[in-house]
């Protein structure tokens, strides 16, 4: 009997240990950094675990991202699926159970009867064992034609463009000195615009042909090409229309024959200089004042060390505390933002950057950019110490799984630093109106900055969240990089300004 009881006790031991582990994992934590961890980005290990789990599911039929046909099933994006607000607040405020940690996965289903884009919730992390479909209201599917561009499609698009432009090589060489065919230097490239069509189901892109030099965004060649790449088979892609130097052409052959007959007004571009190209970032010129520009300017210093604390994805500064993450799809997010212990925002995040343009050329008049479609968060490349952020800043890496076969590390993608504002937080000079004063009091103006950037091709967005000691929270974006520009024609001046000899800065 005693042996039997002992055996039953041993059999029950794993169950009891599992129960204790479950209770321990779901019990509330008093550690602030642990509270913020429910909003933390997925680790490289979690990203790999989600991808491995999904790749092994036979019903999904996933193929590697790189190589192969467009008409395949592939995993495009994996990122954190934030917990729903109600269970998150129960955990943060009332000691409720820790919300289930899940990933959001976007799959391109191209190899099936009705190609589509599907979002999945995958969990629980760190060891996923199930998934469910995240549908839209009404159960409508996202068509395959609405998918973001991938590296594979860009490669195929470039190859199709090079092949289609072969009859125009003499024209392009004569007008620009650059070309597409058998090119290793003095090459042409392109920038594509969006939306890719004017009606549902279309995937037709206007491409601005440019000379591939530093700052090629500012070197349009005068040629724009409309290419239909809606068919999953690139062999069926075709050029539908062209625009050259203010005129439309219905085919490549029509434009080539116009050049051969000598009836085409050619837009000859000057040879780009070997140095001090206007589109480069090479410093050039001097100011008329003669004040020194070759010496260092003012710098930020921390004479007694840092006045903020980073614990995982939890940031504390003065009365402020918050959790943050760098969402691959759209960018920087703040959660559970508190001042002096009181929550002032549950979530504050970058959602979208939209740029609408007008113009005389077809590419310019159709440009309506919604930059989250280019994954602004995963466009957060390395920040330069002393330029993008002060030398004193703390730099943080980011990991993304976007259009890749594994997690990719983005070094120094975020930075945190304290910044003197140059303006007193508050001050008062109490004059006695007799040449003296009763008192003077003032407080230095400072703010803590959490910064990242999104380089979406020609655009560079600098995203800042600033925390001030008086409880003010500021969100700020700085736009820099290169302007969206097209080839100059006199008619184009109705839609922008002439910024160089052959360049129009579109509005």
XYZ file of C-alpha atoms in Angstrom:
507
model
C 0.000 0.000 0.000
C 2.819 2.362 0.916
C 4.577 1.568 -2.407
C 1.365 2.298 -4.297
C 0.909 5.626 -2.498
C 4.531 6.498 -3.233
C 4.038 5.624 -6.917
C 0.886 7.782 -7.081
C 2.770 10.644 -5.409
C 5.575 10.363 -7.974
C 3.064 10.291 -10.833
C 1.412 13.425 -9.444
C 4.689 15.286 -8.992
C 5.059 16.437 -12.646
C 1.455 17.673 -12.637
C 2.040 19.615 -9.416
C 5.266 21.122 -10.747
C 3.500 22.097 -13.976
C 0.702 23.716 -11.959
C 3.210 25.648 -9.861
C 5.020 26.775 -13.016
C 1.734 27.914 -14.560
C 0.752 29.838 -11.440
C 4.203 31.410 -11.240
C 4.175 32.447 -14.913
C 0.678 33.969 -14.712
C 1.130 35.743 -11.402
C 1.547 39.515 -11.557
C 5.029 41.000 -11.383
C 5.993 44.091 -9.460
C 9.050 44.681 -11.658
C 8.293 47.682 -13.940
C 10.552 46.332 -16.698
C 8.612 43.053 -16.571
C 5.316 44.937 -16.931
C 6.619 46.609 -20.058
C 7.817 43.333 -21.543
C 4.308 42.422 -22.733
C 4.828 45.123 -25.382
C 8.429 44.191 -26.241
C 9.349 43.362 -29.826
C 9.896 39.731 -30.691
C 13.402 38.485 -30.002
C 15.439 36.813 -32.776
C 14.709 33.472 -31.106
C 10.958 34.155 -31.149
C 11.073 35.270 -34.777
C 12.904 32.088 -35.757
C 10.497 29.947 -33.726
C 7.460 31.428 -35.496
C 9.006 30.978 -38.925
C 10.082 27.396 -38.196
C 6.614 26.517 -36.886
C 4.820 27.956 -39.929
C 7.256 26.503 -42.457
C 6.550 23.033 -41.038
C 2.775 23.316 -41.409
C 1.972 21.224 -44.517
C -1.406 22.884 -45.082
C 0.313 26.273 -45.582
C 2.770 24.979 -48.185
C 5.291 27.761 -47.586
C 8.391 28.228 -49.751
C 11.558 30.260 -49.023
C 11.283 33.978 -49.775
C 14.322 34.261 -51.989
C 14.264 32.740 -55.457
C 11.555 30.723 -57.083
C 8.415 32.010 -58.798
C 6.175 34.863 -57.690
C 3.211 32.497 -57.629
C 4.202 30.768 -54.404
C 3.141 30.725 -50.768
C 5.649 32.694 -48.701
C 5.978 34.240 -45.256
C 6.353 37.989 -45.762
C 6.338 39.468 -42.239
C 6.530 38.389 -38.606
C 6.153 40.923 -35.789
C 4.593 41.212 -32.347
C 0.811 41.064 -32.142
C 0.228 43.408 -29.179
C -2.132 42.100 -26.504
C -5.677 43.380 -26.505
C -6.127 46.437 -24.349
C -8.538 45.000 -21.771
C -6.425 41.983 -20.685
C -3.304 44.155 -20.839
C -4.863 46.662 -18.432
C -5.976 43.864 -16.118
C -2.351 42.727 -15.976
C -0.918 46.234 -15.577
C -3.466 47.637 -13.131
C -5.126 44.807 -11.236
C -2.609 41.986 -11.044
C -4.397 39.886 -13.639
C -2.760 37.088 -15.614
C -0.038 37.918 -18.112
C -1.580 38.224 -21.606
C -0.781 35.475 -24.065
C 2.238 36.487 -26.151
C 1.586 36.131 -29.880
C 3.072 37.037 -33.231
C 1.402 38.575 -36.260
C 2.389 36.817 -39.473
C 1.542 37.931 -43.014
C 1.508 35.228 -45.669
C 1.339 35.693 -49.429
C -0.741 32.813 -50.780
C 0.178 32.984 -54.458
C 0.137 29.283 -55.314
C -3.563 28.537 -55.010
C -6.787 28.882 -56.945
C -7.674 32.246 -55.353
C -4.376 33.981 -54.479
C -4.643 36.276 -51.462
C -2.861 37.825 -48.500
C -3.694 36.385 -45.085
C -2.773 37.532 -41.579
C -2.279 34.967 -38.833
C -1.944 35.162 -35.064
C 0.696 32.628 -33.978
C 1.367 31.545 -30.411
C 1.887 31.086 -27.623
C 5.448 32.382 -27.594
C 8.228 31.492 -27.144
C 7.131 28.006 -28.316
C 4.290 28.422 -30.840
C 1.926 25.507 -31.261
C -1.117 26.961 -33.046
C -2.335 29.732 -35.289
C -5.601 31.418 -36.185
C -6.655 33.653 -39.061
C -7.007 37.379 -38.369
C -9.873 38.322 -40.666
C -11.443 41.614 -41.655
C -15.031 42.605 -40.986
C -17.334 40.982 -43.486
C -14.851 38.203 -44.132
C -13.443 39.871 -47.233
C -10.068 38.656 -48.464
C -7.118 40.852 -49.418
C -6.329 40.146 -53.087
C -2.859 38.979 -54.094
C -2.546 42.009 -56.382
C -2.609 44.314 -53.323
C 0.561 42.847 -51.808
C 3.596 45.027 -51.030
C 6.594 44.748 -53.317
C 9.276 42.190 -52.457
C 12.944 41.989 -53.350
C 12.148 39.148 -55.735
C 9.516 41.185 -57.580
C 11.820 44.212 -57.800
C 14.519 42.006 -59.319
C 12.069 40.589 -61.858
C 10.734 44.083 -62.576
C 14.241 45.377 -63.291
C 14.993 42.433 -65.592
C 11.734 42.983 -67.484
C 12.501 46.689 -67.847
C 16.034 46.059 -69.140
C 14.719 43.621 -71.748
C 11.952 45.992 -72.848
C 14.328 48.971 -73.147
C 16.734 47.256 -75.576
C 15.318 49.043 -78.675
C 15.755 52.390 -76.872
C 19.437 51.914 -76.024
C 20.690 54.204 -78.858
C 18.260 56.943 -77.780
C 19.217 56.666 -74.109
C 22.962 56.614 -74.792
C 22.725 59.644 -77.065
C 20.527 61.655 -74.692
C 22.004 60.722 -71.306
C 25.342 58.981 -71.865
C 23.988 56.124 -69.746
C 22.193 52.884 -70.610
C 20.605 49.622 -69.472
C 22.222 46.997 -71.692
C 25.354 45.071 -70.569
C 25.864 47.727 -67.943
C 28.574 47.734 -65.277
C 29.056 51.501 -65.062
C 27.238 54.562 -66.405
C 23.998 52.682 -65.813
C 20.383 53.708 -65.727
C 18.049 52.762 -62.891
C 14.454 53.541 -61.940
C 12.188 54.689 -59.127
C 8.694 53.237 -59.000
C 5.637 55.119 -57.826
C 2.377 54.112 -56.182
C -0.487 53.358 -56.346
C 0.104 50.624 -58.890
C -2.983 51.256 -60.971
C -6.266 53.130 -60.903
C -8.726 50.285 -60.397
C -9.203 47.180 -58.236
C -6.972 44.247 -59.144
C -4.530 46.299 -61.218
C -0.769 46.049 -60.765
C 0.599 48.553 -63.264
C 3.510 50.744 -62.216
C 4.900 53.950 -63.679
C 8.691 53.944 -63.425
C 10.857 57.070 -63.603
C 14.109 56.284 -65.456
C 17.149 57.882 -63.790
C 20.928 58.048 -64.179
C 22.570 55.931 -61.485
C 24.804 58.481 -59.753
C 24.885 59.696 -56.149
C 21.451 61.075 -55.393
C 19.975 59.440 -58.498
C 16.513 60.554 -57.341
C 17.461 63.998 -58.715
C 18.654 62.715 -62.103
C 15.586 61.771 -64.181
C 16.381 60.984 -67.803
C 13.117 62.337 -69.208
C 11.639 58.870 -69.755
C 8.786 57.295 -67.771
C 7.532 53.775 -68.455
C 4.236 52.106 -67.510
C 4.721 48.360 -67.024
C 1.932 45.899 -66.283
C 3.223 43.268 -63.847
C -0.095 41.952 -62.582
C 0.350 38.420 -63.913
C 2.200 36.067 -61.531
C 4.224 34.907 -64.558
C 6.850 37.596 -65.424
C 6.956 36.331 -69.009
C 3.541 37.924 -69.497
C 4.577 41.353 -68.239
C 4.479 44.125 -70.821
C 5.162 47.826 -71.316
C 1.826 49.545 -71.939
C 2.808 53.181 -72.397
C 5.762 55.562 -72.309
C 6.275 59.283 -71.720
C 9.379 61.025 -73.043
C 10.161 64.728 -72.776
C 6.508 65.742 -72.582
C 5.090 63.330 -75.195
C 3.229 60.021 -74.826
C 4.000 56.893 -76.859
C 1.925 53.730 -77.049
C 4.880 51.347 -77.418
C 8.641 51.061 -77.187
C 8.794 50.561 -80.956
C 6.895 53.808 -81.618
C 9.354 55.801 -79.504
C 12.383 54.075 -81.046
C 11.138 54.724 -84.596
C 10.476 58.382 -83.803
C 14.107 58.684 -82.721
C 15.363 56.843 -85.796
C 13.402 59.160 -88.122
C 14.843 62.220 -86.397
C 11.402 63.571 -85.460
C 11.874 63.183 -81.698
C 12.862 66.275 -79.680
C 15.809 64.837 -77.750
C 16.435 65.925 -74.147
C 20.253 65.882 -74.007
C 21.555 65.902 -70.445
C 24.932 67.405 -69.483
C 27.705 65.106 -68.323
C 27.618 64.791 -64.505
C 30.833 66.130 -62.931
C 33.246 63.697 -61.297
C 33.240 65.795 -58.098
C 30.868 68.172 -56.351
C 27.790 66.768 -58.034
C 24.835 68.907 -56.986
C 22.918 65.867 -55.683
C 25.758 64.600 -53.489
C 26.233 65.226 -49.775
C 29.802 66.428 -50.323
C 30.236 69.790 -48.533
C 30.959 72.603 -50.971
C 30.995 76.369 -51.074
C 31.490 78.991 -48.371
C 29.194 81.481 -46.700
C 29.704 85.130 -47.565
C 30.020 86.065 -43.881
C 33.339 84.244 -43.610
C 32.458 82.710 -40.241
C 34.296 79.408 -39.638
C 32.544 76.252 -40.827
C 35.449 73.799 -40.673
C 35.517 73.628 -36.847
C 33.205 71.602 -34.598
C 30.006 73.198 -33.378
C 28.337 72.856 -29.975
C 28.081 69.368 -28.457
C 25.875 67.668 -25.858
C 27.585 66.441 -22.699
C 26.544 64.617 -19.509
C 28.866 66.018 -16.818
C 27.535 63.736 -14.069
C 26.232 60.786 -16.050
C 22.871 59.798 -17.450
C 19.632 60.903 -15.836
C 17.449 58.234 -17.454
C 17.163 54.487 -17.019
C 16.665 51.762 -19.625
C 15.551 48.300 -18.516
C 14.736 46.140 -21.498
C 12.093 48.066 -23.418
C 11.164 50.113 -20.328
C 12.307 53.745 -20.231
C 12.246 55.956 -17.116
C 13.121 59.644 -16.882
C 12.159 61.964 -14.048
C 8.430 61.437 -13.536
C 8.093 59.561 -16.835
C 7.864 55.833 -17.470
C 6.869 53.990 -20.642
C 7.377 50.877 -22.728
C 8.380 51.100 -26.388
C 8.887 48.959 -29.472
C 9.874 49.420 -33.110
C 7.039 47.854 -35.110
C 8.388 46.452 -38.396
C 5.361 47.493 -40.419
C 4.918 51.111 -39.337
C 7.526 52.266 -36.824
C 7.914 53.497 -33.256
C 5.241 52.737 -30.642
C 4.918 53.825 -27.005
C 2.757 51.925 -24.503
C 1.633 52.502 -20.921
C 2.940 56.081 -20.855
C 2.844 57.453 -17.302
C 3.819 60.673 -15.596
C 4.195 60.660 -11.837
C 2.568 57.228 -11.790
C -0.558 58.350 -13.670
C -1.200 56.960 -17.138
C -1.477 59.725 -19.731
C -1.633 57.431 -22.792
C -2.136 53.721 -23.270
C -0.616 53.836 -26.763
C 1.067 56.515 -28.840
C 2.473 55.336 -32.145
C 3.458 56.131 -35.692
C 0.721 54.876 -38.013
C 1.352 56.210 -41.502
C 3.156 58.803 -43.610
C 1.261 59.938 -46.697
C 2.557 62.081 -49.573
C 0.223 63.152 -52.407
C 1.713 64.846 -55.465
C 0.623 66.554 -58.641
C 2.519 66.975 -61.866
C 2.591 67.131 -65.640
C 4.289 63.775 -66.199
C 2.241 60.594 -65.630
C 4.412 59.383 -62.756
C 4.106 62.708 -60.945
C 0.349 63.050 -61.380
C -0.297 59.500 -60.119
C 2.026 59.555 -57.095
C 0.079 58.953 -53.875
C 2.550 57.397 -51.442
C 1.420 55.594 -48.285
C 4.814 54.775 -46.837
C 3.758 52.099 -44.356
C 3.430 49.956 -47.486
C 7.223 50.006 -47.603
C 7.491 48.910 -43.938
C 8.666 52.115 -42.256
C 9.754 50.292 -39.109
C 12.000 47.896 -41.004
C 13.448 50.885 -42.889
C 15.149 52.090 -39.702
C 18.781 51.802 -40.663
C 21.866 52.502 -38.555
C 22.078 55.886 -36.843
C 25.393 57.751 -36.960
C 26.815 58.776 -33.588
C 27.411 62.513 -33.445
C 25.167 63.277 -36.449
C 21.882 61.404 -36.181
C 22.147 61.354 -32.380
C 24.589 62.995 -29.939
C 27.762 61.144 -28.939
C 26.268 60.680 -25.471
C 23.199 58.794 -26.734
C 22.357 55.193 -25.906
C 21.932 53.153 -29.091
C 19.689 50.105 -29.444
C 19.548 47.387 -32.093
C 16.367 46.153 -33.754
C 15.507 42.792 -35.312
C 13.051 42.364 -38.164
C 11.752 39.435 -40.165
C 10.465 41.064 -43.330
C 10.789 39.572 -46.814
C 13.626 37.397 -45.531
C 14.305 33.800 -44.581
C 15.287 34.683 -41.016
C 15.641 37.571 -38.554
C 17.843 40.454 -39.691
C 19.706 42.658 -37.201
C 19.501 46.417 -37.702
C 22.335 47.833 -35.567
C 21.841 51.136 -33.740
C 18.326 51.570 -35.130
C 17.098 53.620 -32.139
C 18.731 56.078 -29.788
C 17.878 57.701 -26.454
C 19.454 60.913 -25.203
C 18.825 63.942 -23.007
C 18.855 67.198 -24.922
C 19.191 70.794 -23.690
C 16.344 72.738 -25.272
C 18.176 76.067 -25.136
C 15.091 77.644 -23.548
C 14.449 77.750 -19.776
C 11.702 75.439 -18.612
C 10.515 78.415 -16.552
C 12.128 81.616 -15.292
C 11.307 84.966 -13.695
C 13.273 88.122 -12.998
C 11.545 90.072 -10.246
C 12.630 93.681 -10.765
C 12.413 96.370 -8.084
C 12.191 98.970 -10.902
C 15.038 100.928 -9.302
C 17.948 99.253 -11.087
C 17.918 96.176 -8.858
C 15.782 93.105 -8.291
C 14.062 91.156 -5.550
C 14.971 87.740 -6.918
C 15.692 85.732 -10.028
C 14.748 82.085 -10.484
C 14.993 79.751 -13.463
C 15.122 76.096 -14.447
C 17.168 74.710 -17.308
C 15.121 73.403 -20.201
C 15.824 69.765 -21.015
C 13.993 66.890 -22.661
C 14.565 63.192 -23.133
C 14.425 62.109 -26.776
C 13.572 58.648 -28.112
C 14.503 58.651 -31.813
C 14.495 56.444 -34.862
C 14.448 57.041 -38.605
C 12.635 55.595 -41.606
C 14.478 55.764 -44.915
C 11.775 55.000 -47.469
C 13.837 55.213 -50.662
C 14.319 58.971 -51.242
C 12.587 60.077 -48.032
C 14.246 60.096 -44.617
C 11.808 60.589 -41.752
C 13.307 61.301 -38.323
C 10.775 60.300 -35.655
C 11.114 61.800 -32.168
C 9.169 61.379 -28.957
C 10.224 64.022 -26.408
C 9.562 63.854 -22.665
C 9.761 67.148 -20.746
C 10.198 67.427 -16.953
C 6.926 69.366 -16.588
C 4.755 66.550 -17.965
C 4.637 67.695 -21.581
C 4.911 64.934 -24.188
C 5.751 65.899 -27.769
C 5.718 63.810 -30.953
C 7.736 65.236 -33.806
C 8.796 64.234 -37.315
C 11.540 65.820 -39.407
C 11.451 65.286 -43.180
C 14.798 65.105 -44.956
C 16.571 63.026 -47.597
C 15.749 63.790 -51.245
C 12.685 65.448 -52.720
C 10.304 63.629 -55.049
C 11.349 65.077 -58.394
C 10.550 64.522 -62.069
C 11.924 65.683 -65.400
C 11.507 69.382 -66.097
C 9.200 70.557 -68.867
C 7.779 74.081 -69.191
C 4.273 72.707 -68.595
C 5.451 71.190 -65.313
C 5.944 74.604 -63.704
C 2.224 74.642 -62.950
C 2.881 71.789 -60.499
C 6.195 72.680 -58.886
C 9.441 74.611 -59.054
C 12.426 74.235 -61.334
C 15.239 73.306 -58.946
C 17.936 72.448 -61.532
C 18.411 72.508 -65.284
C 16.379 69.351 -65.990
C 14.686 68.921 -62.631
C 11.222 69.778 -61.326
C 10.455 69.696 -57.609
C 6.840 68.553 -57.573
C 4.278 69.827 -55.087
